[in-house]
Short mmCIF file of C-alpha atoms in Angstrom, two decimals:
data_model
loop_
_atom_site.label_atom_id
_atom_site.label_comp_id
_atom_site.label_asym_id
_atom_site.label_seq_id
_atom_site.Cartn_x
_atom_site.Cartn_y
_atom_site.Cartn_z
CA MET A 1 -36.82 -141.91 -97.34
CA VAL A 2 -37.88 -145.58 -97.51
CA HIS A 3 -36.28 -146.20 -94.11
CA GLY A 4 -38.87 -143.97 -92.43
CA VAL A 5 -38.40 -141.99 -89.24
CA GLY A 6 -34.81 -142.05 -88.01
CA CYS A 7 -34.92 -139.40 -85.29
CA VAL A 8 -37.65 -138.08 -82.98
CA ILE A 9 -37.33 -134.84 -80.97
CA ILE A 10 -39.94 -134.37 -78.23
CA SER A 11 -40.62 -130.91 -76.76
CA PRO A 12 -43.01 -130.03 -73.89
CA THR A 13 -44.83 -127.18 -75.66
CA ARG A 14 -45.94 -126.31 -79.16
CA GLU A 15 -43.84 -123.14 -79.09
CA LEU A 16 -40.66 -125.03 -78.23
CA ALA A 17 -41.39 -127.66 -80.86
CA LEU A 18 -41.91 -124.91 -83.45
CA GLN A 19 -38.68 -123.19 -82.42
CA THR A 20 -36.73 -126.45 -82.72
CA TYR A 21 -38.29 -127.14 -86.10
CA GLU A 22 -37.38 -123.67 -87.42
CA VAL A 23 -33.73 -124.21 -86.43
CA LEU A 24 -33.82 -127.69 -87.95
CA LYS A 25 -34.98 -126.27 -91.28
CA ILE A 26 -31.96 -123.96 -91.37
CA LEU A 27 -29.53 -126.74 -90.47
CA LEU A 28 -30.95 -129.09 -93.11
CA ALA A 29 -31.28 -126.52 -95.89
CA ALA A 30 -28.50 -128.17 -97.92
CA ILE A 31 -29.01 -131.73 -96.67
CA ASP A 32 -31.44 -134.19 -98.20
CA LEU A 33 -33.23 -135.20 -95.01
CA SER A 34 -36.98 -134.73 -94.76
CA HIS A 35 -38.46 -133.30 -91.56
CA ILE A 36 -41.90 -132.62 -90.13
CA LEU A 37 -43.48 -130.82 -87.19
CA ILE A 38 -46.48 -132.50 -85.56
CA VAL A 39 -48.26 -130.81 -82.65
CA GLY A 40 -51.74 -130.56 -81.23
CA GLY A 41 -54.07 -127.92 -82.61
CA VAL A 42 -53.29 -128.82 -86.23
CA LYS A 43 -55.49 -130.99 -88.46
CA LYS A 44 -54.28 -134.57 -88.22
CA HIS A 45 -55.03 -135.63 -91.80
CA LYS A 46 -52.23 -133.43 -93.16
CA GLU A 47 -49.77 -134.96 -90.70
CA ILE A 48 -50.93 -138.48 -91.57
CA LYS A 49 -50.23 -137.94 -95.28
CA LEU A 50 -46.73 -136.64 -94.57
CA LEU A 51 -45.94 -139.45 -92.13
CA GLN A 52 -47.15 -142.13 -94.54
CA LYS A 53 -45.18 -140.56 -97.37
CA GLY A 54 -42.06 -140.96 -95.24
CA VAL A 55 -40.03 -138.59 -93.10
CA ASN A 56 -36.51 -138.76 -91.62
CA ILE A 57 -36.70 -136.38 -88.63
CA LEU A 58 -39.83 -135.77 -86.60
CA VAL A 59 -40.32 -132.91 -84.11
CA SER A 60 -43.36 -133.27 -81.87
CA THR A 61 -45.15 -132.72 -78.60
CA PRO A 62 -45.79 -135.89 -76.54
CA GLY A 63 -49.56 -136.17 -76.86
CA ARG A 64 -49.72 -135.85 -80.63
CA LEU A 65 -46.77 -138.21 -81.17
CA LEU A 66 -48.31 -140.92 -78.99
CA ASP A 67 -51.60 -140.49 -80.86
CA HIS A 68 -49.91 -141.12 -84.21
CA LEU A 69 -47.84 -144.03 -82.90
CA GLN A 70 -51.03 -145.70 -81.68
CA ASN A 71 -53.38 -144.83 -84.54
CA THR A 72 -51.44 -143.95 -87.72
CA GLU A 73 -49.68 -146.48 -89.94
CA PHE A 74 -46.20 -145.12 -90.72
CA ASN A 75 -42.67 -146.49 -90.66
CA PHE A 76 -40.77 -145.84 -87.43
CA LYS A 77 -39.20 -149.31 -87.03
CA ASN A 78 -35.76 -148.03 -88.09
CA MET A 79 -35.68 -145.17 -85.61
CA LYS A 80 -32.16 -144.70 -84.20
CA CYS A 81 -32.37 -141.54 -82.07
CA LEU A 82 -34.77 -140.16 -79.45
CA ILE A 83 -34.25 -136.68 -78.00
CA LEU A 84 -36.20 -135.56 -74.92
CA ASP A 85 -35.85 -131.78 -74.77
CA GLU A 86 -36.60 -129.85 -71.55
CA ALA A 87 -37.24 -133.15 -69.79
CA ASP A 88 -38.03 -131.53 -66.44
CA LYS A 89 -40.67 -129.42 -68.15
CA LEU A 90 -42.10 -132.53 -69.82
CA LEU A 91 -42.63 -134.01 -66.37
CA GLU A 92 -43.97 -130.78 -64.86
CA ALA A 93 -46.56 -130.63 -67.65
CA GLY A 94 -47.80 -134.12 -66.76
CA PHE A 95 -46.42 -135.99 -69.77
CA GLU A 96 -44.79 -138.85 -67.85
CA LYS A 97 -47.41 -141.40 -68.99
CA HIS A 98 -47.20 -140.14 -72.57
CA ILE A 99 -43.41 -140.56 -72.59
CA ALA A 100 -43.74 -144.05 -71.09
CA GLY A 101 -46.27 -144.96 -73.78
CA ILE A 102 -44.01 -143.65 -76.54
CA ILE A 103 -40.97 -145.55 -75.23
CA LYS A 104 -42.94 -148.82 -75.20
CA LEU A 105 -43.80 -148.42 -78.88
CA ILE A 106 -40.50 -147.28 -80.42
CA PRO A 107 -37.49 -149.54 -81.13
CA GLU A 108 -35.19 -150.33 -78.20
CA ASP A 109 -32.05 -150.26 -80.35
CA ARG A 110 -31.57 -146.50 -80.38
CA GLN A 111 -29.57 -143.66 -78.88
CA THR A 112 -31.42 -141.49 -76.35
CA ALA A 113 -30.44 -137.96 -75.33
CA LEU A 114 -32.20 -136.27 -72.41
CA PHE A 115 -31.80 -132.54 -71.77
CA SER A 116 -32.92 -130.93 -68.52
CA ALA A 117 -32.27 -127.74 -66.56
CA THR A 118 -32.45 -129.73 -63.32
CA ILE A 119 -31.63 -133.30 -62.32
CA ASP A 120 -33.87 -134.68 -59.58
CA ASP A 121 -35.30 -138.11 -58.75
CA LYS A 122 -38.06 -137.80 -61.35
CA ILE A 123 -35.54 -137.01 -64.08
CA LYS A 124 -33.38 -139.95 -62.96
CA ASN A 125 -36.44 -142.22 -63.16
CA LEU A 126 -37.17 -140.93 -66.65
CA ALA A 127 -33.56 -141.60 -67.63
CA ARG A 128 -33.85 -145.18 -66.37
CA LEU A 129 -37.09 -145.61 -68.29
CA SER A 130 -35.82 -144.19 -71.58
CA MET A 131 -32.20 -145.43 -71.57
CA LYS A 132 -31.13 -149.07 -71.65
CA SER A 133 -27.68 -148.68 -70.08
CA SER A 134 -26.11 -146.26 -67.61
CA PRO A 135 -26.14 -142.85 -69.30
CA VAL A 136 -23.23 -140.45 -69.58
CA LEU A 137 -24.02 -137.30 -67.55
CA ILE A 138 -22.76 -133.99 -68.93
CA SER A 139 -23.33 -131.12 -66.49
CA VAL A 140 -22.74 -127.38 -66.61
CA LEU A 141 -22.30 -125.89 -63.14
CA ASP A 142 -21.86 -122.28 -62.07
CA ASN A 143 -21.64 -120.45 -58.77
CA VAL A 144 -23.92 -117.74 -60.11
CA ARG A 145 -27.49 -118.69 -61.02
CA THR A 146 -28.12 -115.84 -63.51
CA VAL A 147 -25.96 -114.31 -66.24
CA ASN A 148 -23.57 -111.40 -65.70
CA GLY A 149 -25.24 -109.07 -68.20
CA LEU A 150 -28.54 -109.15 -66.31
CA GLN A 151 -29.47 -106.22 -64.08
CA GLN A 152 -32.21 -107.50 -61.80
CA GLY A 153 -34.13 -106.00 -58.95
CA TYR A 154 -37.43 -105.80 -57.12
CA PHE A 155 -39.95 -103.05 -56.54
CA ILE A 156 -42.24 -102.87 -53.51
CA CYS A 157 -45.61 -102.09 -55.04
CA PRO A 158 -48.96 -102.14 -53.20
CA ILE A 159 -51.23 -104.51 -55.06
CA GLU A 160 -53.78 -101.81 -55.96
CA GLU A 161 -51.04 -99.76 -57.68
CA ARG A 162 -49.75 -102.46 -60.01
CA ILE A 163 -51.77 -101.51 -63.10
CA PRO A 164 -50.91 -97.79 -62.99
CA TRP A 165 -47.27 -98.74 -62.36
CA LEU A 166 -47.27 -101.06 -65.39
CA HIS A 167 -48.96 -98.40 -67.51
CA LYS A 168 -46.22 -95.90 -66.65
CA MET A 169 -43.51 -98.50 -67.16
CA LEU A 170 -44.71 -99.42 -70.64
CA LYS A 171 -44.99 -95.77 -71.65
CA LYS A 172 -41.33 -95.32 -70.72
CA CYS A 173 -40.38 -98.46 -72.67
CA LYS A 174 -42.02 -97.52 -75.99
CA LYS A 175 -38.77 -98.06 -77.88
CA LEU A 176 -37.90 -101.27 -76.06
CA LYS A 177 -38.94 -104.92 -76.05
CA VAL A 178 -40.67 -106.05 -72.83
CA MET A 179 -42.05 -109.34 -71.53
CA VAL A 180 -44.59 -109.29 -68.67
CA PHE A 181 -45.35 -112.52 -66.78
CA PHE A 182 -48.73 -113.28 -65.20
CA SER A 183 -49.85 -116.25 -63.13
CA SER A 184 -52.91 -117.21 -65.20
CA CYS A 185 -54.36 -117.17 -68.70
CA LYS A 186 -57.36 -115.14 -67.54
CA SER A 187 -55.09 -112.48 -66.08
CA VAL A 188 -53.24 -112.25 -69.39
CA ASP A 189 -56.56 -111.85 -71.24
CA PHE A 190 -57.78 -109.08 -68.94
CA HIS A 191 -54.57 -107.06 -68.96
CA TYR A 192 -54.17 -107.55 -72.71
CA GLU A 193 -57.68 -106.25 -73.38
CA PHE A 194 -57.16 -103.24 -71.12
CA PHE A 195 -53.73 -102.21 -72.38
CA LYS A 196 -54.27 -103.08 -76.05
CA CYS A 197 -57.76 -101.74 -76.60
CA HIS A 198 -58.07 -98.98 -74.02
CA CYS A 199 -54.49 -97.77 -73.51
CA LYS A 200 -53.43 -98.35 -77.14
CA ALA A 201 -50.25 -100.10 -76.04
CA PRO A 202 -48.39 -102.30 -78.59
CA VAL A 203 -49.22 -105.52 -76.75
CA ILE A 204 -49.15 -109.15 -77.90
CA SER A 205 -50.43 -111.98 -75.70
CA ILE A 206 -49.61 -115.67 -75.49
CA HIS A 207 -50.76 -118.41 -73.13
CA GLY A 208 -51.65 -122.07 -73.17
CA LYS A 209 -55.38 -121.67 -73.82
CA LEU A 210 -54.99 -119.78 -77.09
CA SER A 211 -55.46 -121.77 -80.29
CA GLN A 212 -52.34 -123.19 -81.89
CA ALA A 213 -52.65 -120.75 -84.81
CA ASN A 214 -52.91 -117.74 -82.48
CA ARG A 215 -50.01 -118.90 -80.32
CA LYS A 216 -47.84 -119.45 -83.37
CA GLU A 217 -48.68 -116.02 -84.78
CA ALA A 218 -48.09 -114.29 -81.43
CA TYR A 219 -44.73 -115.98 -80.96
CA ARG A 220 -43.52 -115.12 -84.47
CA SER A 221 -44.78 -111.56 -84.24
CA PHE A 222 -42.89 -110.90 -81.03
CA VAL A 223 -39.73 -112.63 -82.28
CA GLU A 224 -39.71 -110.44 -85.38
CA ALA A 225 -40.65 -107.20 -83.58
CA LYS A 226 -37.97 -104.62 -82.81
CA THR A 227 -40.09 -103.12 -80.02
CA GLY A 228 -43.28 -104.05 -78.22
CA VAL A 229 -44.75 -105.88 -75.24
CA LEU A 230 -45.60 -109.54 -74.70
CA PHE A 231 -48.08 -110.44 -71.94
CA CYS A 232 -47.63 -114.13 -71.16
CA THR A 233 -47.84 -117.01 -68.74
CA ASP A 234 -44.89 -119.29 -68.12
CA VAL A 235 -45.63 -121.23 -71.31
CA ALA A 236 -43.35 -118.62 -72.91
CA ALA A 237 -40.72 -118.58 -70.18
CA ARG A 238 -38.98 -121.85 -70.77
CA GLY A 239 -36.52 -122.42 -73.58
CA LEU A 240 -37.98 -120.02 -76.13
CA ASP A 241 -35.32 -118.02 -77.93
CA ILE A 242 -36.79 -114.52 -78.28
CA PRO A 243 -34.07 -112.08 -79.35
CA HIS A 244 -33.30 -108.63 -77.96
CA VAL A 245 -35.67 -108.55 -74.96
CA ASP A 246 -34.78 -105.45 -72.93
CA TRP A 247 -36.99 -105.87 -69.85
CA ILE A 248 -38.58 -108.76 -67.97
CA VAL A 249 -41.43 -107.77 -65.63
CA GLN A 250 -42.65 -110.41 -63.16
CA TYR A 251 -46.08 -108.95 -62.46
CA ASP A 252 -47.12 -112.04 -60.49
CA PRO A 253 -44.64 -114.04 -58.38
CA PRO A 254 -42.96 -117.19 -59.72
CA THR A 255 -43.84 -120.50 -58.09
CA ASP A 256 -40.21 -121.26 -57.21
CA VAL A 257 -36.62 -120.15 -57.79
CA LYS A 258 -36.33 -122.22 -60.97
CA GLU A 259 -39.29 -120.41 -62.47
CA TYR A 260 -37.79 -117.06 -61.48
CA ILE A 261 -34.57 -117.97 -63.28
CA HIS A 262 -36.40 -119.27 -66.34
CA ARG A 263 -38.35 -116.02 -66.61
CA VAL A 264 -35.40 -113.66 -66.33
CA GLY A 265 -33.47 -115.94 -68.68
CA ARG A 266 -35.48 -114.50 -71.58
CA THR A 267 -33.24 -111.40 -71.52
CA ALA A 268 -29.44 -110.90 -71.60
CA ARG A 269 -29.15 -113.93 -73.89
CA GLY A 270 -25.90 -114.61 -75.72
CA SER A 271 -22.44 -113.15 -75.28
CA ASN A 272 -21.86 -109.45 -74.63
CA THR A 273 -25.56 -108.75 -74.15
CA THR A 274 -27.39 -106.99 -71.35
CA GLY A 275 -30.92 -107.01 -70.03
CA ASN A 276 -33.09 -105.85 -67.15
CA ALA A 277 -35.57 -107.59 -64.90
CA VAL A 278 -37.89 -106.47 -62.12
CA ILE A 279 -40.28 -108.39 -59.90
CA LEU A 280 -43.21 -106.64 -58.23
CA LEU A 281 -43.65 -107.56 -54.58
CA ARG A 282 -46.15 -106.49 -51.95
CA PRO A 283 -44.57 -105.12 -48.74
CA GLU A 284 -45.48 -108.42 -47.03
CA GLU A 285 -43.53 -110.37 -49.67
CA GLU A 286 -40.13 -108.67 -49.37
CA GLU A 287 -38.61 -111.58 -47.46
CA PHE A 288 -38.69 -113.48 -50.77
CA VAL A 289 -35.65 -111.40 -51.78
CA ASN A 290 -33.60 -112.89 -48.94
CA PHE A 291 -34.79 -116.36 -49.91
CA LEU A 292 -33.51 -115.77 -53.46
CA LYS A 293 -30.19 -114.66 -52.00
CA THR A 294 -29.79 -118.06 -50.31
CA LYS A 295 -30.15 -119.56 -53.80
CA LYS A 296 -27.40 -117.29 -55.22
CA VAL A 297 -29.84 -114.93 -56.92
CA TYR A 298 -29.12 -111.34 -55.92
CA LEU A 299 -31.62 -108.50 -56.45
CA ASP A 300 -31.25 -104.76 -56.03
CA LYS A 301 -34.08 -102.70 -54.56
CA TYR A 302 -35.54 -100.44 -57.25
CA ASN A 303 -37.35 -97.15 -56.88
CA PHE A 304 -39.78 -95.81 -59.46
CA GLU A 305 -41.75 -92.60 -59.69
CA GLY A 306 -45.28 -92.73 -58.32
CA PRO A 307 -47.94 -93.86 -60.83
CA SER A 308 -50.75 -91.66 -62.10
CA SER A 309 -54.26 -91.99 -60.69
CA GLU A 310 -55.80 -91.31 -64.12
CA VAL A 311 -55.37 -94.93 -65.20
CA VAL A 312 -57.10 -96.16 -62.04
CA GLU A 313 -60.10 -93.93 -62.70
CA MET A 314 -60.25 -95.02 -66.35
CA LEU A 315 -60.17 -98.69 -65.38
CA GLN A 316 -62.80 -98.28 -62.67
CA ASN A 317 -65.12 -96.53 -65.13
CA LEU A 318 -64.57 -99.32 -67.66
CA ILE A 319 -65.38 -102.00 -65.09
CA LYS A 320 -68.51 -100.11 -64.11
CA ASP A 321 -69.78 -99.38 -67.64
CA ASN A 322 -68.29 -102.07 -69.90
CA GLY A 323 -69.75 -105.55 -69.46
CA VAL A 324 -66.96 -107.30 -71.38
CA MET A 325 -64.24 -105.68 -69.30
CA ARG A 326 -66.15 -106.34 -66.08
CA THR A 327 -66.37 -110.06 -66.90
CA LEU A 328 -62.71 -110.27 -67.91
CA SER A 329 -61.67 -108.43 -64.76
CA ARG A 330 -63.72 -110.63 -62.43
CA LYS A 331 -62.35 -113.82 -63.99
CA ALA A 332 -58.80 -112.48 -63.77
CA TYR A 333 -59.24 -111.43 -60.15
CA LEU A 334 -60.60 -114.82 -59.10
CA SER A 335 -57.94 -116.65 -61.08
CA PHE A 336 -55.20 -114.52 -59.52
CA LEU A 337 -56.48 -115.35 -56.02
CA ARG A 338 -56.74 -119.07 -56.82
CA CYS A 339 -53.14 -119.13 -58.05
CA TYR A 340 -52.01 -117.18 -55.00
CA LYS A 341 -53.95 -119.43 -52.61
CA LYS A 342 -52.17 -122.55 -53.88
CA HIS A 343 -48.74 -120.90 -54.20
CA PRO A 344 -46.14 -123.44 -52.98
CA LEU A 345 -44.02 -120.77 -51.23
CA THR A 346 -46.67 -119.80 -48.67
CA LYS A 347 -44.00 -118.51 -46.30
CA PHE A 348 -43.61 -115.52 -48.63
CA PHE A 349 -46.86 -115.53 -50.62
CA ASP A 350 -49.64 -116.13 -48.11
CA ILE A 351 -53.26 -115.49 -49.08
CA ASN A 352 -54.07 -114.97 -45.39
CA ASN A 353 -52.17 -111.69 -45.21
CA MET A 354 -53.51 -110.28 -48.46
CA ASP A 355 -55.90 -107.32 -48.39
CA LEU A 356 -58.63 -108.65 -50.69
CA ASP A 357 -60.25 -105.23 -51.06
CA ALA A 358 -56.94 -103.76 -52.23
CA ALA A 359 -56.46 -106.71 -54.58
CA ALA A 360 -59.91 -106.08 -56.06
CA LYS A 361 -59.00 -102.44 -56.64
CA GLY A 362 -55.97 -103.71 -58.52
CA PHE A 363 -58.40 -105.20 -61.03
CA GLY A 364 -60.56 -102.09 -61.26
CA PHE A 365 -63.28 -102.96 -58.75
CA ILE A 366 -64.47 -100.34 -56.28
CA GLU A 367 -66.25 -103.06 -54.29
CA ARG A 368 -64.77 -106.53 -53.94
CA PRO A 369 -66.59 -109.33 -55.84
CA HIS A 370 -67.92 -112.24 -53.80
CA ILE A 371 -65.42 -115.10 -53.45
CA ASP A 372 -66.70 -118.50 -52.31
CA PHE A 373 -63.40 -120.36 -52.17
CA LEU A 374 -61.86 -117.98 -49.61
CA ASN A 375 -64.66 -118.13 -47.05
CA ASN A 376 -62.50 -120.22 -44.70
CA ARG A 377 -59.46 -118.00 -44.99
CA LYS A 378 -57.59 -117.47 -41.73
CA LYS A 379 -58.33 -114.13 -40.15
#
């Protein structure tokens, strides 16, 4: 204990840090090594007391760790191991400067392990920054990008029919465990409110703008649930080990192939397991399927029964009469369009060929709300 921190594990999100810490507790149950989780959203004074008391293994997110290294007096001079987990995600989340700051402050005489789903120039630069000598590269390669037990396909769904389709899908999956991915926090909030409070669906939500306590509770609730639905952004897609997920629904398109794979990777996990995944595409987006094929991701074309119009009428009445739902819907609609407008794969997801009136109907509006940031859209 007197030697202070010996190992630091850095994760890109609070959920991943929590997951790592929970596994660590199991592994160290019979070993006399102290361990602590420090992440944003938790009161610092409790962490300071534990750090100053002395701890052997520290699991953290980058921002909170750098904060303590700069401002808290605790013993980390004998640190021998640094682990950068999901390094590509650390960089995607904008933590490069945090990692650089951490590396400047910790001892040079240490072992560093860097784990990443992809190896590009940015990861190589991070490796050079964090490792003194030439690292040993251990790679796992496969000709197939997704696991064998995964049944994956796409469904051509007009944008105004997505909510009634999802409503019907979730009714059919009452005894299953489903994850639904959205492009924005506001879209998660709107769909959660509608399905949880007005459709009485067993929905849990998680995204990056929830408080740490709410995110932690949502994650644990869904992990422990035998059935149910999780509405989420991609904060939940990467690395989280959620058992027994039966269906992945990509309600909004992924930003790239990696994100597609990360999303569907939440199901069919482990040996001898199966899972299902479906991505909703507008008719204009179907070419994305051929693009995935060039990346060794193969999708079947799915057919589903037509959705009921009752849900559409219920949502439209709510938007008209319920001020809270109207505000949530408008924010979600605008956020959806902003995400779509800046989508990196514009060849397949082009705001210029989207019917904005139909998109508005997909959020319950009979008349499209005014949108300033699309005034210069190509006709």
